[in-house]
Short mmCIF file of C-alpha atoms in Angstrom, two decimals:
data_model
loop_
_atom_site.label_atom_id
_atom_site.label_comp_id
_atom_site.label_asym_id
_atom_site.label_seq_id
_atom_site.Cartn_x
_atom_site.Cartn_y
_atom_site.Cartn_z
CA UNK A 189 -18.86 -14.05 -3.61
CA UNK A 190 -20.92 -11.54 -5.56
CA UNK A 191 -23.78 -12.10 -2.88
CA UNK A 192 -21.81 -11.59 -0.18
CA UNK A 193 -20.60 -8.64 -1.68
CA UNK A 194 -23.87 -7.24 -1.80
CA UNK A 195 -24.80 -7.68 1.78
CA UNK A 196 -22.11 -6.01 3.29
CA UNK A 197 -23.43 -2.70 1.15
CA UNK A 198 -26.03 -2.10 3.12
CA UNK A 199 -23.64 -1.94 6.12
CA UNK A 200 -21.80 0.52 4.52
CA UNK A 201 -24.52 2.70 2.62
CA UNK A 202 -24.59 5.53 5.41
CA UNK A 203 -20.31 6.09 5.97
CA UNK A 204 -19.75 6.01 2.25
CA UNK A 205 -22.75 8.65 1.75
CA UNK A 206 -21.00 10.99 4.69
CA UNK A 207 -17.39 10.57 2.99
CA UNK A 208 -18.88 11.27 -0.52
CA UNK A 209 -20.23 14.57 0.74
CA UNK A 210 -16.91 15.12 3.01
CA UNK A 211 -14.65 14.85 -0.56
CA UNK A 212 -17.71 16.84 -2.48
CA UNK A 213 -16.96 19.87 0.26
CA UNK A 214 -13.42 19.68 -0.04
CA UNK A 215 -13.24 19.55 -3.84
CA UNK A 216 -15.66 22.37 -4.11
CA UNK A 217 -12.20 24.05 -2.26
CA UNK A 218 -9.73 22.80 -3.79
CA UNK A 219 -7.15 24.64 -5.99
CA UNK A 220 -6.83 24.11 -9.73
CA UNK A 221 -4.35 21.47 -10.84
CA UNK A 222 -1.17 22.78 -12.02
CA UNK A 223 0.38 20.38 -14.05
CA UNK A 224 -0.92 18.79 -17.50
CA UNK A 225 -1.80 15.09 -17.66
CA UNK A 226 0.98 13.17 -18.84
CA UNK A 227 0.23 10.06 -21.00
CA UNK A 228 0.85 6.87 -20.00
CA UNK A 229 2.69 4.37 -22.49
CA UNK A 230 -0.44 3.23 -23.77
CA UNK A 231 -2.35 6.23 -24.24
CA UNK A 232 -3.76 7.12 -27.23
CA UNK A 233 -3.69 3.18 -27.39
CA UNK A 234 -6.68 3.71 -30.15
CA UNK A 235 -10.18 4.05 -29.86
CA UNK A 236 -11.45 4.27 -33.52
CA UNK A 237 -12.69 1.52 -35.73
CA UNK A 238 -14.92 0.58 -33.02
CA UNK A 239 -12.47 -0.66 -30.42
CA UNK A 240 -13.15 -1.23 -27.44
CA UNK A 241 -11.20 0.98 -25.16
CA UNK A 242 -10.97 1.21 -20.85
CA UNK A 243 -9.92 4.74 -20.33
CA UNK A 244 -7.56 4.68 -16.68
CA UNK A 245 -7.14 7.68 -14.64
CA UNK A 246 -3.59 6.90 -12.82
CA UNK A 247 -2.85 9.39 -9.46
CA UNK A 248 0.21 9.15 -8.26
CA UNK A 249 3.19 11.60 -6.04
CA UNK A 250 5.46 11.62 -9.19
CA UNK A 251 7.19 15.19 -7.19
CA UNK A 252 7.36 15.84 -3.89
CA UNK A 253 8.71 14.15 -0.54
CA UNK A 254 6.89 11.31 -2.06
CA UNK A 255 8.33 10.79 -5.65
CA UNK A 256 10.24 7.61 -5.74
CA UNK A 257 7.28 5.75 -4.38
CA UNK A 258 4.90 7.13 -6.45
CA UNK A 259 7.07 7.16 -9.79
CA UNK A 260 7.72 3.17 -8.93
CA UNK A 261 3.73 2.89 -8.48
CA UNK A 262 3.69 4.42 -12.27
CA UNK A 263 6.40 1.77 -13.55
CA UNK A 264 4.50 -1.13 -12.34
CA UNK A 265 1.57 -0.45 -14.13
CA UNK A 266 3.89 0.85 -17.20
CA UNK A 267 5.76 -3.07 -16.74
CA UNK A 268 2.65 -4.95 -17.35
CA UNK A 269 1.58 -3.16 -20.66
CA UNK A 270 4.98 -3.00 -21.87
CA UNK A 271 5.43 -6.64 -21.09
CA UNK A 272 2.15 -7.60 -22.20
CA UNK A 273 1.07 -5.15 -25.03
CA UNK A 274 -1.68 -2.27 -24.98
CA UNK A 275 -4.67 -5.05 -25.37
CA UNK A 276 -6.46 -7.22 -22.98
CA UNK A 277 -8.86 -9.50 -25.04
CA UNK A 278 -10.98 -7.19 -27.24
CA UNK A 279 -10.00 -3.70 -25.49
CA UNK A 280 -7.43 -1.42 -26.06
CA UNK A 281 -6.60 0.14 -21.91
CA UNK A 282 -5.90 4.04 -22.32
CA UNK A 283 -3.97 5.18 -19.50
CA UNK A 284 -3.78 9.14 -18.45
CA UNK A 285 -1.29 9.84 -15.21
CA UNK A 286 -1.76 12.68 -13.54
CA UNK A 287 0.79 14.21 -10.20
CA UNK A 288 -0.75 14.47 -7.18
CA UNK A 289 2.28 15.70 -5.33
CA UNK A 290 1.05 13.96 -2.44
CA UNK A 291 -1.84 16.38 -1.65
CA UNK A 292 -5.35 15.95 -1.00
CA UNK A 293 -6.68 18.57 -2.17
CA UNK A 294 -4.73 18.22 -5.63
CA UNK A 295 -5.64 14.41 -5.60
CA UNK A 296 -9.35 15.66 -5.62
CA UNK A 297 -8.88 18.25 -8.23
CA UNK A 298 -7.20 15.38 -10.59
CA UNK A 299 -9.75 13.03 -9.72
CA UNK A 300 -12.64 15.54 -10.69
CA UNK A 301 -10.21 16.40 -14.20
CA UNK A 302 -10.36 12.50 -14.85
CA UNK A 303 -13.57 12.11 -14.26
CA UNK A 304 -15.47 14.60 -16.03
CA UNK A 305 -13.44 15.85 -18.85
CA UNK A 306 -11.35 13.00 -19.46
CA UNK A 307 -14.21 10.58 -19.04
CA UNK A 308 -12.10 7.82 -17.44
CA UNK A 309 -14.12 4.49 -16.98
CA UNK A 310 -12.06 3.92 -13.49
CA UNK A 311 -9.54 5.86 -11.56
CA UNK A 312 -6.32 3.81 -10.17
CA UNK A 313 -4.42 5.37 -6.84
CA UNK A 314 -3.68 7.60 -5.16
CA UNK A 315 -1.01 6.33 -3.33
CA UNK A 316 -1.11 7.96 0.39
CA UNK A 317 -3.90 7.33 2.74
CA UNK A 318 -5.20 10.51 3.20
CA UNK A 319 -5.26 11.43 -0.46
CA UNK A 320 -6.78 7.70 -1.01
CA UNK A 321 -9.43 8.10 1.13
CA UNK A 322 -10.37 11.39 -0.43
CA UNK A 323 -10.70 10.24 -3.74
CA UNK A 324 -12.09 7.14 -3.07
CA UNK A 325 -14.91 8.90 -1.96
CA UNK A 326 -15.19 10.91 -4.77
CA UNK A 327 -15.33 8.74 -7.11
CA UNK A 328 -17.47 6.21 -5.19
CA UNK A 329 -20.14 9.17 -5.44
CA UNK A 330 -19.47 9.63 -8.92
CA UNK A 331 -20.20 5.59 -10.11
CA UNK A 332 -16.44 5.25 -10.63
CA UNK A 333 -14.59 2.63 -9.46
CA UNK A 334 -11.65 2.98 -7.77
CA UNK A 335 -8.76 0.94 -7.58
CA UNK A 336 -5.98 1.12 -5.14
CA UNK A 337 -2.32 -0.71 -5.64
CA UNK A 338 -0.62 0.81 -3.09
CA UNK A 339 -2.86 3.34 -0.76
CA UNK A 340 -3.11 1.39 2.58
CA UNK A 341 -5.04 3.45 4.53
CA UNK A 342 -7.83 0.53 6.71
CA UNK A 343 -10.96 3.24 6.45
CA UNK A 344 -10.50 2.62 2.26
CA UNK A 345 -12.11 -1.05 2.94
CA UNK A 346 -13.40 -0.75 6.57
CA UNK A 347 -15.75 2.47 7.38
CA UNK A 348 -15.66 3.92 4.21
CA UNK A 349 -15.78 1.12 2.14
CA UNK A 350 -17.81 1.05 -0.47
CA UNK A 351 -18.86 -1.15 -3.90
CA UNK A 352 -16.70 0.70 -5.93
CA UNK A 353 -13.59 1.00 -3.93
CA UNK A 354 -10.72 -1.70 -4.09
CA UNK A 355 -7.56 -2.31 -2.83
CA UNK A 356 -5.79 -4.16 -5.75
CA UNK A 357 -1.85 -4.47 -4.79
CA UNK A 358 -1.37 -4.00 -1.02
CA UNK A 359 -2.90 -4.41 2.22
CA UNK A 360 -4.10 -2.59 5.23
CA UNK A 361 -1.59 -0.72 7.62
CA UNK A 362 -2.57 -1.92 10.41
CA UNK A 363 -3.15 -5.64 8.99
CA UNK A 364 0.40 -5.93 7.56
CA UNK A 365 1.97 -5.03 10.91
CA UNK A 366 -0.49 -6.73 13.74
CA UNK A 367 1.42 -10.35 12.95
CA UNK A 368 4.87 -8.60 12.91
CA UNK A 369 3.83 -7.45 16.73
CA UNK A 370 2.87 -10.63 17.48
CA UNK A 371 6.28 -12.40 16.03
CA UNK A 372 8.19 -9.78 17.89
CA UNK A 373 7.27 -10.50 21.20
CA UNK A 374 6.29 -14.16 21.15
CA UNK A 375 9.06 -15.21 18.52
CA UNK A 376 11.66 -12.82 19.46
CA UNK A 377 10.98 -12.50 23.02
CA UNK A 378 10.92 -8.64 23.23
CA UNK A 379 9.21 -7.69 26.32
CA UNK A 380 9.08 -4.00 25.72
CA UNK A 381 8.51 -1.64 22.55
CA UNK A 382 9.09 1.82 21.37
CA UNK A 383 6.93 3.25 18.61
CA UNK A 384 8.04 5.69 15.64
CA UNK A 385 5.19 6.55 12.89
CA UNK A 386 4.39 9.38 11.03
CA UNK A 387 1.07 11.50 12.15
CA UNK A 388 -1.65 10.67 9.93
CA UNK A 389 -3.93 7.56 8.97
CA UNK A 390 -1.32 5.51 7.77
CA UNK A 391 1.17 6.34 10.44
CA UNK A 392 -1.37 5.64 13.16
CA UNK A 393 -2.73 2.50 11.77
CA UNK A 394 0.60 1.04 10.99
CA UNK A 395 1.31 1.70 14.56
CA UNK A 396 -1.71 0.65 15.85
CA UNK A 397 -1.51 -3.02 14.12
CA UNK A 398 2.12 -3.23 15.34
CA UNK A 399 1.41 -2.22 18.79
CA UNK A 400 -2.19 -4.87 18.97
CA UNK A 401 0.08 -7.56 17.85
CA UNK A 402 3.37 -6.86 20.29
CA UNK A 403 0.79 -6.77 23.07
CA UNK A 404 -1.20 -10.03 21.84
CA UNK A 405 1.73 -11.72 21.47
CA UNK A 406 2.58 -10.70 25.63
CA UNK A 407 4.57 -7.79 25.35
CA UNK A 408 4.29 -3.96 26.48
CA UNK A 409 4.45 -0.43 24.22
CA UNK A 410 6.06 2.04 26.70
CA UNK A 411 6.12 4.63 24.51
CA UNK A 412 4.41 5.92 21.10
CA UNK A 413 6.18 8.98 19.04
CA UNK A 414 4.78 10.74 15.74
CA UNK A 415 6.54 12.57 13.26
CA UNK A 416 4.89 14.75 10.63
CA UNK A 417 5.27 13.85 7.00
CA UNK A 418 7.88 16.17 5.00
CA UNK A 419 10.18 15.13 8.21
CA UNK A 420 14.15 14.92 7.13
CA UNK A 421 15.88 15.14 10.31
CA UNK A 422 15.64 12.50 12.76
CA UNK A 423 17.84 12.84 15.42
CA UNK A 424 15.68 13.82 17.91
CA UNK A 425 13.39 11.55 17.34
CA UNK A 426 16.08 8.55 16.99
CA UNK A 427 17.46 10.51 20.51
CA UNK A 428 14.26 9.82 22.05
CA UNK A 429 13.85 5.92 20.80
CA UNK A 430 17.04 5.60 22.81
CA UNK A 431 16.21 7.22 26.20
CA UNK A 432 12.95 5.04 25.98
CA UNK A 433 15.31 1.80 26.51
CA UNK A 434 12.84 -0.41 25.18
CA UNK A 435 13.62 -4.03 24.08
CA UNK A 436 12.67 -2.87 20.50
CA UNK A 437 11.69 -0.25 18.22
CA UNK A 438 9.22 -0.34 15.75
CA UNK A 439 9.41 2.26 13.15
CA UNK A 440 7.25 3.02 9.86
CA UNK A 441 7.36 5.39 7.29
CA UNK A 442 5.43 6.28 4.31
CA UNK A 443 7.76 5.38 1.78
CA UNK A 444 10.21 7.42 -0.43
CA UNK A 445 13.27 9.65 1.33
CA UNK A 446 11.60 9.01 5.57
CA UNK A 447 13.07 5.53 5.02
CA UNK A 448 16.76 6.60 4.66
CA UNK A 449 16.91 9.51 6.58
CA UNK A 450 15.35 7.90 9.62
CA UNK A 451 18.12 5.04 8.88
CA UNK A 452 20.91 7.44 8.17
CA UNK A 453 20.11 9.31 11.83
CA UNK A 454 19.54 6.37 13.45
CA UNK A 455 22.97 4.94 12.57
CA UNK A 456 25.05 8.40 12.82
CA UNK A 457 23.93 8.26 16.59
CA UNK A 458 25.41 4.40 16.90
CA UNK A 459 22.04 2.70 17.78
CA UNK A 460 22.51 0.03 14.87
CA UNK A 461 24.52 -1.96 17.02
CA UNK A 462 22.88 -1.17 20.58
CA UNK A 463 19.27 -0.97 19.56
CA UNK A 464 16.75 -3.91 18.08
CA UNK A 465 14.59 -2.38 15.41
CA UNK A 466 11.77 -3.53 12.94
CA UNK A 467 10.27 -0.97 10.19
CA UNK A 468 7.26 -1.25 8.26
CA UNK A 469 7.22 -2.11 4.45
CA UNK A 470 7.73 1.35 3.01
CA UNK A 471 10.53 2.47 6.04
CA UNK A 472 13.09 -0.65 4.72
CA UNK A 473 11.38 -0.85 0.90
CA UNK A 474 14.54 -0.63 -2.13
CA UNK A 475 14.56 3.05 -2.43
CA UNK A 476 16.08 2.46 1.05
CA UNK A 477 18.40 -0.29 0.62
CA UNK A 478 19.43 1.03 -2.57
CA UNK A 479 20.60 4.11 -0.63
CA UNK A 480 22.11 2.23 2.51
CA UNK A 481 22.83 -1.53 1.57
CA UNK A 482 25.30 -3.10 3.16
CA UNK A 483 24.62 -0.70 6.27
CA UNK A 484 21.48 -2.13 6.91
CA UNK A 485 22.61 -5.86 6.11
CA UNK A 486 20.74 -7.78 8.96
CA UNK A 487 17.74 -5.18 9.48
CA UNK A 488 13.86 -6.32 10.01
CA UNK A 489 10.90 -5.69 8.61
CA UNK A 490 7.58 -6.82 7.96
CA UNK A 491 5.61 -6.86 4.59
CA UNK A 492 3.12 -8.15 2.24
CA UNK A 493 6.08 -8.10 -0.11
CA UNK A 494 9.06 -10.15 -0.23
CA UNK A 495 11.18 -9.57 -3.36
CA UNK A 496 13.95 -11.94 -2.25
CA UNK A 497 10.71 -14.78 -1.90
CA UNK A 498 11.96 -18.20 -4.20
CA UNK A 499 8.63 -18.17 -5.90
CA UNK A 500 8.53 -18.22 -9.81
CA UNK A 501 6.27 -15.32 -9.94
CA UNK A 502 8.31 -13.06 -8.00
CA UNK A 503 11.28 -14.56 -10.13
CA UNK A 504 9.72 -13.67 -13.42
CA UNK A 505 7.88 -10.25 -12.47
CA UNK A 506 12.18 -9.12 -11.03
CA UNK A 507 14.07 -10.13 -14.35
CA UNK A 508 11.57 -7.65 -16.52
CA UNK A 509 11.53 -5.28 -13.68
CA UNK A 510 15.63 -5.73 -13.51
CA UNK A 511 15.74 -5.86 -17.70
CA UNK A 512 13.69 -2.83 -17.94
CA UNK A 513 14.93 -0.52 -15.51
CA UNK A 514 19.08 -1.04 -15.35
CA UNK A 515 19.70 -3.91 -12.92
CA UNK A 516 16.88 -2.45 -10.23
CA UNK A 517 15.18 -4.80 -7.70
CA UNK A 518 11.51 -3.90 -7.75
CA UNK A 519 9.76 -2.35 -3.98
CA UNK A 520 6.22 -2.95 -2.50
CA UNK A 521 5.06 0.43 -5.15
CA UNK A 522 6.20 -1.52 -7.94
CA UNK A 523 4.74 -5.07 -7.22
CA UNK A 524 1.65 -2.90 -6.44
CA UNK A 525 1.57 -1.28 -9.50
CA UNK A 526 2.08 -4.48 -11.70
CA UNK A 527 -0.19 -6.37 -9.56
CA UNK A 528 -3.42 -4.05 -10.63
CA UNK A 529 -2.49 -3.91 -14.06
CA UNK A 530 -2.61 -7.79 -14.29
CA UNK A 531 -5.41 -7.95 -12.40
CA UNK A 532 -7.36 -5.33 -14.19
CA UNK A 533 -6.48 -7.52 -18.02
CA UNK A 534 -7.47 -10.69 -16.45
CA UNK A 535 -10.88 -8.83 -16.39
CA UNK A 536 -10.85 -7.51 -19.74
CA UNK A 537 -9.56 -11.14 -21.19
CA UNK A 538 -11.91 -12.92 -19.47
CA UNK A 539 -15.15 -10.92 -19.51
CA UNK A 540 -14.15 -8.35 -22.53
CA UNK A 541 -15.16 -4.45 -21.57
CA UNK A 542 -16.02 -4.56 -18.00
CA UNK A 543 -16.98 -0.96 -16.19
CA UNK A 544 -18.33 0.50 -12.78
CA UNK A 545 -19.51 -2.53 -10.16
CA UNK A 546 -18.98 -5.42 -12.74
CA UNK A 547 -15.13 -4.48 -13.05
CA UNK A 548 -14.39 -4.24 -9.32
CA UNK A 549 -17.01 -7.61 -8.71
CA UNK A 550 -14.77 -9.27 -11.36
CA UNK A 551 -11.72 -8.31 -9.69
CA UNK A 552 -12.52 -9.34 -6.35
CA UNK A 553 -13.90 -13.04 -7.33
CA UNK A 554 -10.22 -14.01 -8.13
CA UNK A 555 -7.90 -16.13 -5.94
CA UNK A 556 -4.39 -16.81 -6.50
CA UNK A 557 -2.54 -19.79 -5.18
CA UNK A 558 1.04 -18.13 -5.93
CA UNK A 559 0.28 -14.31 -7.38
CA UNK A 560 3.96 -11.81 -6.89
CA UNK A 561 2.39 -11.35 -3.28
CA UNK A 562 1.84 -15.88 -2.41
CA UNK A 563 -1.56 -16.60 -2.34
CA UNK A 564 -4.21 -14.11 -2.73
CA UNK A 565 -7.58 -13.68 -2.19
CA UNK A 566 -10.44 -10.36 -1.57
CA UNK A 567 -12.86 -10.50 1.29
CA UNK A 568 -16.48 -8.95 1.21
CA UNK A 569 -15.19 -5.06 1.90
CA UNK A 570 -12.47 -5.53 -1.30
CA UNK A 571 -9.74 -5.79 0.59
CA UNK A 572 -6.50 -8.56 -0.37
CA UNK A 573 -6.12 -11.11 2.52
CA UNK A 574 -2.94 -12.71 1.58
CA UNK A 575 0.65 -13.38 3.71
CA UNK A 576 2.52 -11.44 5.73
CA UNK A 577 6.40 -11.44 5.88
CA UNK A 578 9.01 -10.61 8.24
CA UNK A 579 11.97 -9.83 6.34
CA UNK A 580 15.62 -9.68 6.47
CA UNK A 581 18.04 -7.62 4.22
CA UNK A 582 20.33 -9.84 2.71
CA UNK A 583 22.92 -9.29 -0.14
CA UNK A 584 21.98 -12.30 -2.74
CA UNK A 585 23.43 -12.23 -6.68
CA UNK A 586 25.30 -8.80 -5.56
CA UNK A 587 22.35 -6.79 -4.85
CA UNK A 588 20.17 -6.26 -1.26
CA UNK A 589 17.07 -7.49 -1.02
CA UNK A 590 14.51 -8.71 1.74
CA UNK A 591 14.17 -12.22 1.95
CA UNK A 592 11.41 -13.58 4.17
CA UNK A 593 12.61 -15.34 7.74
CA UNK A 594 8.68 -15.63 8.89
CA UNK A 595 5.66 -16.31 6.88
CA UNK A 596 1.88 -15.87 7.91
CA UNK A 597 -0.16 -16.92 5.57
CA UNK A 598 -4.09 -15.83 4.74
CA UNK A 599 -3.63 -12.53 7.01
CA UNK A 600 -7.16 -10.73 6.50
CA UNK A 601 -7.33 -7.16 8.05
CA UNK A 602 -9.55 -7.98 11.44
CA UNK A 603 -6.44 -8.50 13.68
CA UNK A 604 -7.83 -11.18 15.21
CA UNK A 605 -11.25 -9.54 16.01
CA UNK A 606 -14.57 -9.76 14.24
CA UNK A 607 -15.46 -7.27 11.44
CA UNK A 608 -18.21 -5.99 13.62
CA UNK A 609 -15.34 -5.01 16.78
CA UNK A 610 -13.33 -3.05 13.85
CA UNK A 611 -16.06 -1.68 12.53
CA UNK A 612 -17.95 -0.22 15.54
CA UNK A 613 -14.46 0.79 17.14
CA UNK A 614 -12.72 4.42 16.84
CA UNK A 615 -10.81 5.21 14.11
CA UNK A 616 -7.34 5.12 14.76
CA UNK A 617 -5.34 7.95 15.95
CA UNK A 618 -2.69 9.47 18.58
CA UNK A 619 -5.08 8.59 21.30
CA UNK A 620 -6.70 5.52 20.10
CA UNK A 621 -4.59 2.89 19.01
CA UNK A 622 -6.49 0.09 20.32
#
C-alpha cells in the first residue's frame, strides 16, 4: 500500500503546489482569530517526565449556522478519549480546539495559530469543504498532516490531494450520493428528478454524484436549484421543487439548522404527502430528526452512516454516545469524529509516536471488516471506500433513527469511471455537473 501511495504523488505534486500557494495568499489576508483556543478534555494530558505526547489541532464550526454539526464533530473525538483514556500505547494525545465559525479565512488563521505557535504535530478538520480544502493546503505546505472526519469536499483526495491530507471519518460528496441516484431510478423507478443543493463545493458535488447516478441508473434531472449557505427560508425554493413536477427530489444540505428548515418549509406547503424526496446525509442527519421526528417518519436518504445498522460496533459506539450525552442518538459528525480518534490510537498503540507522512501512511494501511461505518478501507489518494446506505427514518426503542433499506458495499469515489476521467475532468460546479 505504502508503494502505491507513493506513485500517485507524483501525479499530484503540481495541484497540491498551486493550492499550497492559493491558501499561502489567502492567509497572508486573513483576519486575526477572535476567539481563544479552548482545550480539549485531554489537554494538558502531560508532557513532562519524558512522555511522549501527539499535540492535535481540532477545527471545527462550534458557532455559527454550522454549530450543531461541528460541536457533534468535537464530541466524537471527546467520546473516544473519554471512553478510552488520554493514552494510546506510550503517548499521551494533547488536543487544542479551536472555532472556525465556518469561515475560510478564520479556518486559515487557526490553522496558521496551531501550527506555528502551538506546534501541533497534525491538524484534524475543518469540517466544511471550502474551509477543508483551504487548510488542507496549508498544512500540506507546512509538513503537517491533515486529517479530515467529516469535511467531504472530492478536491481534498482528488486534485488537491496530497501525502499529507486524509479523509479519516466520511466520504466524498459526490461518492456517497452517485449509488443513491442510481437506486432511485433503477430501484425506485423514478423517471424524472429535481435537484436542491447549496452553492458551493459540497453542494455541487453532492449534486453532481446524485444527478451521475439518477442518470446511470436511466433516469432524467429536469431541473438543478442552488441555495446559498446561511439560507433559513425555503419556501421558494420548496415552491419551485413543486412547479418542476418531477418524479423526485433530491435535496442536500450541509448539515446543522438547512436540514430542518428545508423540512419544516417543505411540509408547511403540503408536499410531504404529494412529493417523493431523498436528502443527503447531513439534510436528514439527528439534529434533524431530533427536531422533526415523527414528521419525517418514512423519509429517504442516503449515507455512509447508518445509526439504526444491527452491527455490534454501531451498537457499542450508540450506548456511550447515548450514556454520555442524555439519551442522544449519535449523527454522521459524531461517528466521524469518533472514527478519527480511534483510528489515530490504533497508530499510536501499534507503532508508538507516529508524525508527518508515517502517521497518515499508518492510517491509511488499515482495513476494517465491520468499523461504525461496515467495512472500511483507504485507496491510494487517502480517501475511505466503504458502503453506502439508503436510509429510512424509523422510530425503534422510542427514538428516530435511520435504518438502512439498501446497502452498497466497497463504494470508492470514481463513480464508476477511472481515476484518470475524474481527475482530468472539470471541477464541479453550477455548470458542470457531469
Amino acid at each position: 500500500m505504502t508503494s502505491m501511495r507513493m506513485s500517485g504523488r507524483a501525479r499530484r505534486s503540481a495541484v497540491a503546489a498551486l493550492a499550497a500557494a492559493a491558501a499561502l495568499a489567502l492567509a497572508a489576508c486573513a483576519p486575526p482569530g477572535a476567539e481563544p483556543a479552548q482545550e480539549g478534555p485531554s489537554a494538558g494530558g502531560g508532557g513532562g517526565g519524558g512522555e511522549q505526547v501527539l499535540k492535535v489541532g481540532y477545527i471545527s464550526p462550534i458557532t455559527g449556522n454550522f454549530a450543531i454539526a461541528g460541536q457533534e464533530m468535537v464530541d466524537g473525538w471527546n467520546l473516544y478519549w473519554e471512553l478510552n483514556g488520554e493514552t494510546a500505547g506510550d503517548v499521551t494525545v494533547e488536543t487544542i480546539v479551536e472555532d472556525d465559525a465556518g469561515n475560510p479565512e478564520t479556518s486559515l488563521t487557526k490553522a496558521q495559530k496551531l501550527v506555528t505557535s502551538d506546534d501541533v504535530d497534525v491538524v484534524v478538520g475543518p469540517l466544511l469543504a471550502n474551509t477543508a480544502l483551504a487548510v488542507a493546503a496549508y498544512t500540506s505546505q507546512q509538513g503537517v498532516p491533515n486529517l479530515h472526519p467529516v469535511a467531504a469536499a472530492d478536491d481534498l483526495t482528488q486534485k488537491q490531494a496530497n501525502d499529507l491530507t486524509v479523509r479519516t471519518g466520511s466520504q466524498s460528496g459526490s461518492q456517497t450520493n452517485f449509488p443513491g441516484g442510481r437506486w432511485a431510478a433503477e430501484e425506485e423507478g423514478y423517471q424524472t428528478a429535481v435537484t436542491l443543493c447549496p452553492d458551493y463545493a459540497f453542494g455541487w458535488e453532492s449534486c453532481a454524484g446524485f444527478s451521475q447516478g439518477f442518470e446511470a441508473g436511466g433516469g432524467e434531472v429536469i431541473e438543478q436549484l442552488w441555495f446559498p449557505n446561511g439560507t433559513s427560508d425555503f419556501s421558494t425554493y420548496v415552491s419551485q421543487i413543486q412547479a418542476a413536477g418531477a418524479d423526485v427530489a433530491f435535496v442536500a444540505t450541509a448539515g446543522g439548522a438547512p436540514g430542518p428548515d428545508f423540512l419544516r418549509s417543505f411540509l408547511g406547503l403540503g408536499l410531504g404527502e404529494s412529493q417523493p424526496l431523498i436528502m443527503n446525509c447531513c439534510g436528514m442527519d439527528q439534529a434533524t430528526l431530533r427536531a422533526l421526528g415523527a414528521d419525517i417518519e418514512g423519509f429517504r436518504s442516503i449515507s455512509y452512516w447508518a445509526e439504526g445498522r444491527e452491527s455490534p460496533a454501531v451498537e457499542e459506539f450508540s450506548a456511550a454516545y447515548a450514556e454520555r450525552y442524555e439519551g442522544r442518538v449519535p449523527s454522521a459528525n459524531v461517528a466521524g469524529g469518533y472514527m478519527t480518534a480511534s483510528l489515530v490510537a490504533a497508530v499510536l498503540e501499534e507503532n508508538g509516536l507516529v508524525t508527518g507522512e508515517d502517521l497518515v501512511s499508518a492510517i491509511t494501511e488499515y482495513e476494517f471488516d465491520d468499523s461504525i461505518f461496515g467495512k472500511v478501507s483507504f485507496d491510494d489518494y487517502n480517501n475511505m471506500t466503504s458502503p453506502v446506505y439508503v436510509r429510512e427514518v424509523q422510530e425503534v426503542d422510542g427514538v428516530y433513527k435511520n435504518v438502512p433499506i439498501a446497502t452498497f458495499e466497497d463504494v470508492d469515489q470514481w463513480l464508476g469511471k477511472s481515476p484518470e476521467e475524474i481527475l482530468e475532468q472539470p471541477t464541479y460546479s453550477q455548470d458542470f455537473q457531469g
